[in-house]
Short mmCIF file of C-alpha atoms and ligand atoms in Angstrom, two decimals:
data_model
loop_
_atom_site.label_atom_id
_atom_site.label_comp_id
_atom_site.label_asym_id
_atom_site.label_seq_id
_atom_site.Cartn_x
_atom_site.Cartn_y
_atom_site.Cartn_z
CA MET Q 1 -19.65 6.09 15.27
CA SER Q 2 -20.59 9.72 14.94
CA LYS Q 3 -24.06 11.07 15.42
CA THR Q 4 -23.67 13.48 12.55
CA VAL Q 5 -22.30 11.32 9.79
CA ARG Q 6 -21.83 13.30 6.63
CA ASN Q 7 -21.68 11.52 3.35
CA ALA Q 8 -18.71 12.69 1.30
CA ASP Q 9 -20.25 11.68 -1.99
CA ALA Q 10 -23.51 13.43 -1.25
CA ALA Q 11 -21.62 16.46 -0.02
CA SER Q 12 -19.42 16.76 -3.06
CA ALA Q 13 -22.22 16.17 -5.55
CA GLY Q 14 -22.92 19.52 -7.16
CA SER Q 15 -20.30 21.14 -4.96
CA SER Q 16 -18.98 23.25 -7.78
CA SER Q 17 -22.07 25.45 -7.63
CA ALA Q 18 -22.41 25.34 -3.83
CA THR Q 19 -20.60 27.82 -1.62
CA PRO Q 20 -17.36 26.21 -0.45
CA LEU Q 21 -17.20 25.18 3.19
CA LEU Q 22 -13.98 27.10 3.67
CA GLN Q 23 -12.76 30.08 1.66
CA VAL Q 24 -9.30 31.42 2.43
CA ARG Q 25 -8.63 34.83 0.94
CA ASP Q 26 -5.31 36.67 0.69
CA LEU Q 27 -4.18 35.26 4.03
CA LYS Q 28 -0.97 36.71 5.47
CA MET Q 29 1.18 36.03 8.48
CA HIS Q 30 4.09 38.38 8.97
CA PHE Q 31 6.02 37.61 12.15
CA PRO Q 32 7.82 40.69 13.49
CA ILE Q 33 11.41 40.10 14.50
CA LYS Q 34 14.03 42.37 16.02
CA GLU Q 35 17.36 42.45 14.31
CA ALA Q 36 20.47 44.38 15.27
CA ALA Q 37 21.57 46.62 12.37
CA GLY Q 38 24.54 48.93 12.75
CA LEU Q 39 24.07 51.17 15.76
CA GLY Q 40 20.31 50.93 16.01
CA ARG Q 41 17.76 48.15 15.71
CA THR Q 42 15.48 47.68 12.74
CA ARG Q 43 12.14 45.99 12.82
CA LYS Q 44 11.84 43.33 10.17
CA VAL Q 45 9.19 40.74 9.43
CA VAL Q 46 9.26 37.10 8.43
CA GLN Q 47 6.81 36.87 5.55
CA ALA Q 48 5.85 33.33 6.50
CA VAL Q 49 2.58 33.44 4.55
CA ASP Q 50 2.05 36.24 2.07
CA GLY Q 51 -1.32 36.22 0.35
CA VAL Q 52 -2.68 32.68 0.20
CA SER Q 53 -6.16 31.97 -1.21
CA PHE Q 54 -8.02 28.71 -1.75
CA ASP Q 55 -11.40 27.03 -1.40
CA LEU Q 56 -12.26 23.78 0.34
CA GLN Q 57 -15.51 22.06 -0.57
CA ARG Q 58 -17.63 20.06 1.86
CA GLY Q 59 -16.10 16.61 2.13
CA GLY Q 60 -13.30 17.70 -0.20
CA SER Q 61 -9.57 17.37 0.20
CA LEU Q 62 -6.91 19.92 -0.64
CA GLY Q 63 -3.22 19.06 -0.60
CA LEU Q 64 -0.97 21.94 0.47
CA VAL Q 65 2.50 21.04 -0.73
CA GLY Q 66 5.92 22.68 -0.62
CA GLU Q 67 9.41 22.46 0.83
CA SER Q 68 10.09 22.95 4.51
CA GLY Q 69 9.74 26.58 5.61
CA CYS Q 70 7.35 27.69 2.84
CA GLY Q 71 4.53 28.51 5.28
CA LYS Q 72 2.34 25.39 5.28
CA SER Q 73 2.09 24.92 9.05
CA THR Q 74 1.60 28.65 9.59
CA THR Q 75 -1.32 28.52 7.14
CA GLY Q 76 -2.82 25.54 9.00
CA ARG Q 77 -2.39 27.26 12.35
CA MET Q 78 -4.12 30.38 11.09
CA ILE Q 79 -7.08 28.44 9.70
CA THR Q 80 -7.56 26.69 13.05
CA ARG Q 81 -6.92 30.07 14.71
CA LEU Q 82 -3.98 28.94 16.79
CA LEU Q 83 -2.53 32.07 15.19
CA THR Q 84 -4.28 35.33 14.37
CA PRO Q 85 -3.50 36.32 10.77
CA THR Q 86 -1.80 39.62 10.00
CA ALA Q 87 -4.32 40.09 7.18
CA GLY Q 88 -6.82 38.24 5.03
CA GLN Q 89 -10.05 36.33 5.44
CA ILE Q 90 -10.93 32.82 6.61
CA LEU Q 91 -14.56 32.32 5.64
CA PHE Q 92 -16.06 29.26 7.29
CA LYS Q 93 -19.62 28.75 6.04
CA GLY Q 94 -19.55 32.40 5.07
CA THR Q 95 -18.40 33.81 8.45
CA ASP Q 96 -14.98 35.44 8.54
CA ILE Q 97 -13.24 33.96 11.57
CA ALA Q 98 -9.81 35.51 10.89
CA GLN Q 99 -9.99 38.16 13.61
CA LEU Q 100 -12.69 36.77 15.93
CA LYS Q 101 -12.04 37.01 19.65
CA GLU Q 102 -11.86 33.84 21.75
CA ARG Q 103 -15.49 33.90 22.91
CA GLU Q 104 -16.87 34.27 19.39
CA LEU Q 105 -14.44 31.66 18.11
CA ARG Q 106 -15.61 28.90 20.40
CA PRO Q 107 -18.21 27.25 18.12
CA PHE Q 108 -15.79 27.41 15.19
CA ARG Q 109 -12.96 25.82 17.14
CA ARG Q 110 -15.04 22.68 17.30
CA GLU Q 111 -15.57 22.60 13.53
CA LEU Q 112 -11.93 23.15 12.56
CA GLN Q 113 -9.49 20.64 14.04
CA ILE Q 114 -5.80 20.03 13.49
CA VAL Q 115 -3.65 16.89 13.61
CA PHE Q 116 -0.02 17.78 14.21
CA GLN Q 117 3.07 16.46 12.51
CA ASP Q 118 4.86 15.22 15.61
CA PRO Q 119 2.89 12.59 17.52
CA TYR Q 120 5.48 12.71 20.32
CA SER Q 121 5.23 16.37 21.30
CA SER Q 122 1.55 16.90 20.50
CA LEU Q 123 0.18 14.67 23.31
CA ASN Q 124 0.57 15.62 26.97
CA PRO Q 125 2.74 12.84 28.47
CA ARG Q 126 1.14 13.25 31.91
CA GLN Q 127 -2.42 12.61 30.76
CA THR Q 128 -4.00 9.27 30.03
CA VAL Q 129 -5.40 8.68 26.58
CA SER Q 130 -8.86 8.86 28.09
CA ASN Q 131 -8.13 12.33 29.49
CA ILE Q 132 -6.60 13.53 26.25
CA ILE Q 133 -9.62 12.51 24.20
CA SER Q 134 -12.32 13.46 26.70
CA THR Q 135 -11.05 17.00 27.39
CA PRO Q 136 -12.48 18.43 24.15
CA LEU Q 137 -15.72 16.49 24.79
CA ARG Q 138 -16.06 18.30 28.14
CA VAL Q 139 -14.96 21.69 26.84
CA HIS Q 140 -17.62 21.59 24.16
CA ASN Q 141 -20.21 19.92 26.35
CA LEU Q 142 -20.66 17.06 23.91
CA VAL Q 143 -21.25 14.11 26.16
CA LYS Q 144 -23.57 13.36 29.08
CA LYS Q 145 -22.12 12.71 32.52
CA GLY Q 146 -21.27 9.03 32.91
CA LYS Q 147 -21.03 8.47 29.14
CA GLU Q 148 -17.52 9.84 28.62
CA LEU Q 149 -15.65 6.55 28.81
CA GLU Q 150 -18.06 4.90 26.40
CA ARG Q 151 -17.48 7.69 23.87
CA VAL Q 152 -13.69 7.58 24.35
CA GLN Q 153 -13.67 3.83 23.72
CA GLU Q 154 -15.86 4.26 20.67
CA LEU Q 155 -13.36 6.79 19.30
CA LEU Q 156 -10.37 4.56 20.07
CA GLU Q 157 -12.02 1.74 18.19
CA ARG Q 158 -12.80 4.06 15.28
CA VAL Q 159 -9.10 4.90 14.86
CA GLY Q 160 -7.99 1.26 15.13
CA LEU Q 161 -6.81 1.22 18.76
CA ASN Q 162 -7.76 -1.18 21.52
CA PRO Q 163 -10.56 0.47 23.55
CA GLU Q 164 -9.24 -1.30 26.68
CA HIS Q 165 -6.09 0.83 26.50
CA HIS Q 166 -7.88 4.04 27.47
CA ASN Q 167 -6.02 4.28 30.79
CA ARG Q 168 -2.55 4.14 29.27
CA TYR Q 169 -0.17 7.06 28.83
CA PRO Q 170 1.18 8.27 25.45
CA ASN Q 171 4.66 6.82 26.09
CA GLU Q 172 3.13 3.33 26.14
CA PHE Q 173 2.23 3.66 22.45
CA SER Q 174 4.26 3.59 19.22
CA GLY Q 175 4.52 6.62 16.90
CA GLY Q 176 1.76 5.37 14.62
CA GLN Q 177 -0.51 4.63 17.58
CA ARG Q 178 0.13 8.08 19.02
CA GLN Q 179 -0.85 9.65 15.74
CA ARG Q 180 -4.08 7.63 15.91
CA ILE Q 181 -4.69 9.10 19.38
CA GLY Q 182 -4.19 12.59 17.93
CA ILE Q 183 -6.70 11.75 15.21
CA ALA Q 184 -9.20 10.43 17.80
CA ARG Q 185 -8.85 13.69 19.75
CA ALA Q 186 -9.61 15.67 16.59
CA LEU Q 187 -12.58 13.42 15.76
CA ALA Q 188 -14.06 13.68 19.27
CA VAL Q 189 -15.75 17.01 18.53
CA GLU Q 190 -17.15 15.85 15.16
CA PRO Q 191 -15.37 18.49 13.07
CA GLU Q 192 -16.25 19.44 9.51
CA VAL Q 193 -12.63 20.19 8.63
CA ILE Q 194 -9.38 18.56 9.70
CA ILE Q 195 -6.06 20.20 8.93
CA ALA Q 196 -3.63 17.28 8.77
CA ASP Q 197 -0.17 18.85 9.09
CA GLU Q 198 2.25 16.29 7.65
CA PRO Q 199 0.53 13.59 9.74
CA VAL Q 200 2.73 10.75 8.48
CA SER Q 201 6.08 12.49 7.96
CA ALA Q 202 7.44 11.46 11.37
CA LEU Q 203 6.35 7.81 11.00
CA ASP Q 204 8.16 4.76 9.67
CA VAL Q 205 7.42 4.12 6.02
CA SER Q 206 5.67 0.84 6.89
CA ILE Q 207 3.27 2.69 9.22
CA GLN Q 208 2.61 5.64 6.93
CA ALA Q 209 0.28 3.73 4.61
CA GLN Q 210 -1.81 2.45 7.53
CA VAL Q 211 -2.38 5.95 8.89
CA MET Q 212 -3.15 7.25 5.39
CA ASN Q 213 -5.72 4.47 4.99
CA LEU Q 214 -7.35 5.49 8.26
CA LEU Q 215 -7.60 9.13 7.14
CA GLU Q 216 -9.05 8.01 3.81
CA ASP Q 217 -11.69 5.92 5.64
CA LEU Q 218 -12.64 8.89 7.81
CA ARG Q 219 -12.96 11.13 4.81
CA ARG Q 220 -15.15 8.63 3.01
CA ASP Q 221 -17.28 7.48 5.96
CA LEU Q 222 -17.72 10.74 7.85
CA GLY Q 223 -17.52 13.27 5.02
CA ILE Q 224 -14.88 15.31 6.82
CA ALA Q 225 -13.08 17.82 4.60
CA PHE Q 226 -9.29 17.78 4.76
CA VAL Q 227 -6.48 20.21 4.18
CA PHE Q 228 -3.59 17.78 3.91
CA ILE Q 229 -0.17 19.35 4.33
CA ALA Q 230 2.85 17.56 2.86
CA HIS Q 231 6.35 18.40 1.72
CA ASP Q 232 6.22 16.27 -1.40
CA LEU Q 233 3.66 15.57 -4.06
CA GLY Q 234 3.88 11.79 -3.65
CA VAL Q 235 2.03 11.67 -0.32
CA VAL Q 236 -1.06 13.60 -1.39
CA ARG Q 237 -1.44 12.00 -4.81
CA HIS Q 238 -4.11 9.50 -3.86
CA PHE Q 239 -5.68 11.45 -1.05
CA CYS Q 240 -6.42 14.89 -2.44
CA ASP Q 241 -8.76 16.00 -5.19
CA GLN Q 242 -7.26 19.52 -5.27
CA VAL Q 243 -3.60 20.44 -4.91
CA ALA Q 244 -1.99 23.80 -4.07
CA VAL Q 245 1.78 24.16 -4.38
CA MET Q 246 3.43 26.71 -2.07
CA TYR Q 247 6.78 28.45 -2.37
CA LEU Q 248 8.10 31.05 0.09
CA GLY Q 249 4.73 32.04 1.50
CA LYS Q 250 2.74 32.04 -1.73
CA ILE Q 251 0.74 29.56 -3.77
CA VAL Q 252 2.46 29.22 -7.14
CA GLU Q 253 0.15 26.64 -8.70
CA GLN Q 254 -3.23 25.22 -7.85
CA GLY Q 255 -5.75 22.95 -9.49
CA PRO Q 256 -7.49 19.60 -9.72
CA ARG Q 257 -5.19 16.67 -8.95
CA GLU Q 258 -5.21 15.25 -12.49
CA GLN Q 259 -4.02 18.53 -14.00
CA ILE Q 260 -1.31 19.15 -11.42
CA TYR Q 261 0.17 15.68 -11.90
CA SER Q 262 -0.25 15.30 -15.64
CA ALA Q 263 0.24 18.88 -16.87
CA PRO Q 264 2.12 20.91 -14.26
CA GLN Q 265 2.61 24.49 -15.45
CA HIS Q 266 4.93 26.05 -12.90
CA PRO Q 267 8.65 25.19 -12.96
CA TYR Q 268 8.57 24.62 -9.19
CA THR Q 269 5.76 22.07 -9.47
CA GLN Q 270 7.64 20.40 -12.30
CA ALA Q 271 10.72 20.17 -10.09
CA LEU Q 272 8.74 18.75 -7.15
CA LEU Q 273 7.14 16.14 -9.40
CA SER Q 274 10.45 15.27 -10.85
CA ALA Q 275 11.91 14.80 -7.37
CA ALA Q 276 9.27 12.23 -6.37
CA PRO Q 277 10.87 8.97 -7.60
CA ASP Q 278 7.66 6.96 -7.92
CA LEU Q 279 5.93 9.76 -9.81
CA GLY Q 280 8.90 10.16 -12.14
CA THR Q 281 8.71 6.51 -13.03
CA ILE Q 282 4.98 6.67 -13.59
CA ARG Q 283 5.42 9.55 -15.96
CA GLY Q 284 8.17 7.75 -17.84
CA VAL Q 285 10.94 10.17 -16.92
CA PRO Q 286 14.33 8.48 -16.61
CA PRO Q 287 16.10 9.44 -13.37
CA LYS Q 288 18.99 11.15 -15.15
CA GLU Q 289 16.62 13.52 -16.88
CA ARG Q 290 14.99 14.70 -13.71
CA ILE Q 291 15.01 18.35 -12.73
CA ARG Q 292 17.13 18.96 -9.68
CA LEU Q 293 16.54 22.08 -7.65
CA VAL Q 294 19.80 23.78 -6.84
CA GLY Q 295 20.55 26.29 -4.09
CA ASP Q 296 18.68 26.98 -0.90
CA VAL Q 297 15.24 28.40 -0.36
CA PRO Q 298 15.79 32.18 0.12
CA SER Q 299 14.93 33.83 3.44
CA PRO Q 300 11.30 34.85 3.94
CA ILE Q 301 12.66 37.96 5.73
CA ASP Q 302 14.00 39.33 2.49
CA PRO Q 303 12.41 37.36 -0.38
CA PRO Q 304 13.60 37.89 -3.96
CA SER Q 305 11.97 40.69 -5.96
CA GLY Q 306 9.52 39.80 -8.72
CA CYS Q 307 9.03 36.04 -8.81
CA ARG Q 308 10.18 34.52 -5.53
CA PHE Q 309 11.29 31.34 -7.30
CA ARG Q 310 13.62 33.14 -9.72
CA THR Q 311 16.86 32.47 -7.78
CA ARG Q 312 16.37 28.73 -8.37
CA CYS Q 313 14.49 28.74 -11.66
CA TRP Q 314 16.15 27.53 -14.85
CA LYS Q 315 13.67 29.46 -16.99
CA ALA Q 316 14.16 32.85 -15.32
CA GLU Q 317 14.55 35.93 -17.54
CA ASP Q 318 14.90 39.64 -16.77
CA ILE Q 319 11.16 40.19 -16.32
CA CYS Q 320 11.14 37.64 -13.47
CA ALA Q 321 13.23 39.97 -11.27
CA THR Q 322 11.06 43.02 -11.80
CA GLN Q 323 7.49 41.78 -12.14
CA GLU Q 324 5.71 39.40 -9.83
CA PRO Q 325 3.73 36.90 -11.92
CA PRO Q 326 0.07 36.74 -10.83
CA LEU Q 327 -1.79 33.45 -10.49
CA MET Q 328 -3.37 33.06 -13.92
CA THR Q 329 -5.90 30.55 -15.14
CA GLN Q 330 -4.28 27.89 -17.29
CA ALA Q 331 -7.21 27.53 -19.66
CA GLN Q 332 -5.30 25.21 -21.99
CA SER Q 333 -5.04 22.46 -19.40
CA GLY Q 334 -8.54 22.69 -17.91
CA PRO Q 335 -10.85 24.71 -15.66
CA GLY Q 336 -9.77 25.65 -12.16
CA HIS Q 337 -6.06 25.33 -12.91
CA THR Q 338 -3.96 28.39 -12.04
CA ALA Q 339 -0.21 29.06 -12.06
CA ALA Q 340 1.98 32.08 -11.30
CA CYS Q 341 4.71 32.09 -13.92
CA HIS Q 342 5.43 34.52 -16.78
CA PHE Q 343 6.30 31.55 -18.96
CA ALA Q 344 3.82 28.90 -17.89
CA GLU Q 345 3.34 26.37 -20.64
CA PRO Q 346 0.80 23.67 -21.17
CA LYS Q 347 3.45 21.07 -21.91
CA ILE Q 348 6.58 20.42 -19.93
CA ASP Q 349 9.87 19.39 -21.41
CA LEU Q 350 11.71 17.74 -18.57
CA THR Q 351 14.74 16.98 -20.72
CA ALA Q 352 15.37 20.71 -21.31
CA ALA Q 353 15.92 21.23 -17.62
CA THR Q 354 18.36 18.50 -16.79
CA ALA Q 355 20.73 19.57 -14.04
N1 ADP L 1 6.60 32.28 15.43
C1 ADP L 1 7.41 32.55 14.41
N2 ADP L 1 8.24 33.63 14.41
C2 ADP L 1 9.07 33.89 13.39
N3 ADP L 1 9.14 33.13 12.27
C3 ADP L 1 8.36 32.02 12.22
C4 ADP L 1 7.47 31.68 13.28
N4 ADP L 1 6.81 30.53 12.92
C5 ADP L 1 7.29 30.18 11.71
N5 ADP L 1 8.22 31.08 11.29
C6 ADP L 1 8.95 31.07 10.01
O1 ADP L 1 7.98 31.13 8.99
C7 ADP L 1 8.38 30.35 7.87
C8 ADP L 1 7.29 29.32 7.57
O2 ADP L 1 7.27 28.35 8.61
P1 ADP L 1 6.27 27.12 8.59
O3 ADP L 1 4.89 27.61 8.38
O4 ADP L 1 6.53 26.32 9.81
O5 ADP L 1 6.75 26.32 7.29
P2 ADP L 1 6.46 24.82 6.82
O6 ADP L 1 5.37 24.26 7.69
O7 ADP L 1 6.08 24.95 5.38
O8 ADP L 1 7.75 24.08 6.98
C9 ADP L 1 9.73 29.73 8.24
O9 ADP L 1 10.75 30.56 7.71
C10 ADP L 1 9.73 29.80 9.76
O10 ADP L 1 11.04 29.88 10.25
S1 SF4 L 2 8.12 33.73 -13.46
FE1 SF4 L 2 10.23 33.44 -14.18
S2 SF4 L 2 11.41 32.85 -12.35
FE2 SF4 L 2 9.24 32.63 -11.87
S3 SF4 L 2 8.79 30.48 -12.26
FE3 SF4 L 2 8.29 31.61 -14.13
S4 SF4 L 2 10.13 31.57 -15.39
FE4 SF4 L 2 10.73 30.96 -13.30
MG1 MG L 3 5.42 22.53 8.89
#
């Protein structure tokens, strides 16, 4: 369908030596909040994202995984510059777009698209599907006068919708179909990167696989690179070649998919894997021996000192409260695998951590 079809295989071949398409460096988003304290008012910040770094290769796919509230959507919104970061760099093809003003951002907006979690609130209910999809085409001057409808129908067909339904309104479609419309809108401008923010979380289980298959087809056929946001490791297992696990605004473990799933180093990753029933079965872990996370995620306004995971970690020792563990290469499990834990180990013993 697209004029600039990129081949994912060609793009990823030799990608390890090529400059990554997207390089995120020490990205931070601190939201200021006002809070009454005693007689006066103090200014506090929500440390929603607090120093996130990762690379995305051309045609590659990175899974960004963590519990609700850990900063995944905020990260996605910064990369697509719906938010301006407090600090850090977002290098897209070598240009730092983190602080660019709207005019300079324009060409980059086209290249970096987002698909939102909620297909109900992300589409304007008063616009027809044709309007929704053709607006970005007009904004970016991507289609000749008189050819808009043809392009809209082509896009609808590409995402598995009936091209004859271009004049319908979002409320005439099911959740899965609406998410396809959101995907068509993102595809319209022929982006190089799509941030898919929990794109199937709001859908019925039976529909989730169909939408995942569509995204997989787009990745393969068009060579689009994906940052795929999810709250559990099960969803991204087949889709992503790299996985980054987030906890309270930071990445605690990152690496190639095989290493994250077969040799997780960080206790939080181990707990997330253990919580995914299908993955537990695959790895031969009986349900009763699974790690269960206890307690709530602490507030990002006042995160724990040292290691942010320490209030829920069964391995925590004194050092965890005083020293923040840096992301260290886990050479024993393979190249490109990093984890931030004072006691990261190459092997996990799930039975030692039974709740
Ligand atoms: N505009 C905002 N102002 C203040 N806090 C925010 C704002 N947006 C998000 N947050 C907070 O930042 C943290 C991360 O949110 P979010 O990125 O949506 O997490 P996730 O997508 O992982 O569930 C949460 O504690 C959330 O309440
Ligand atoms: S540094 Fe300490 S608290 Fe943090 S994950 Fe490792 S053992 Fe647990
Ligand atoms: Mg979110």
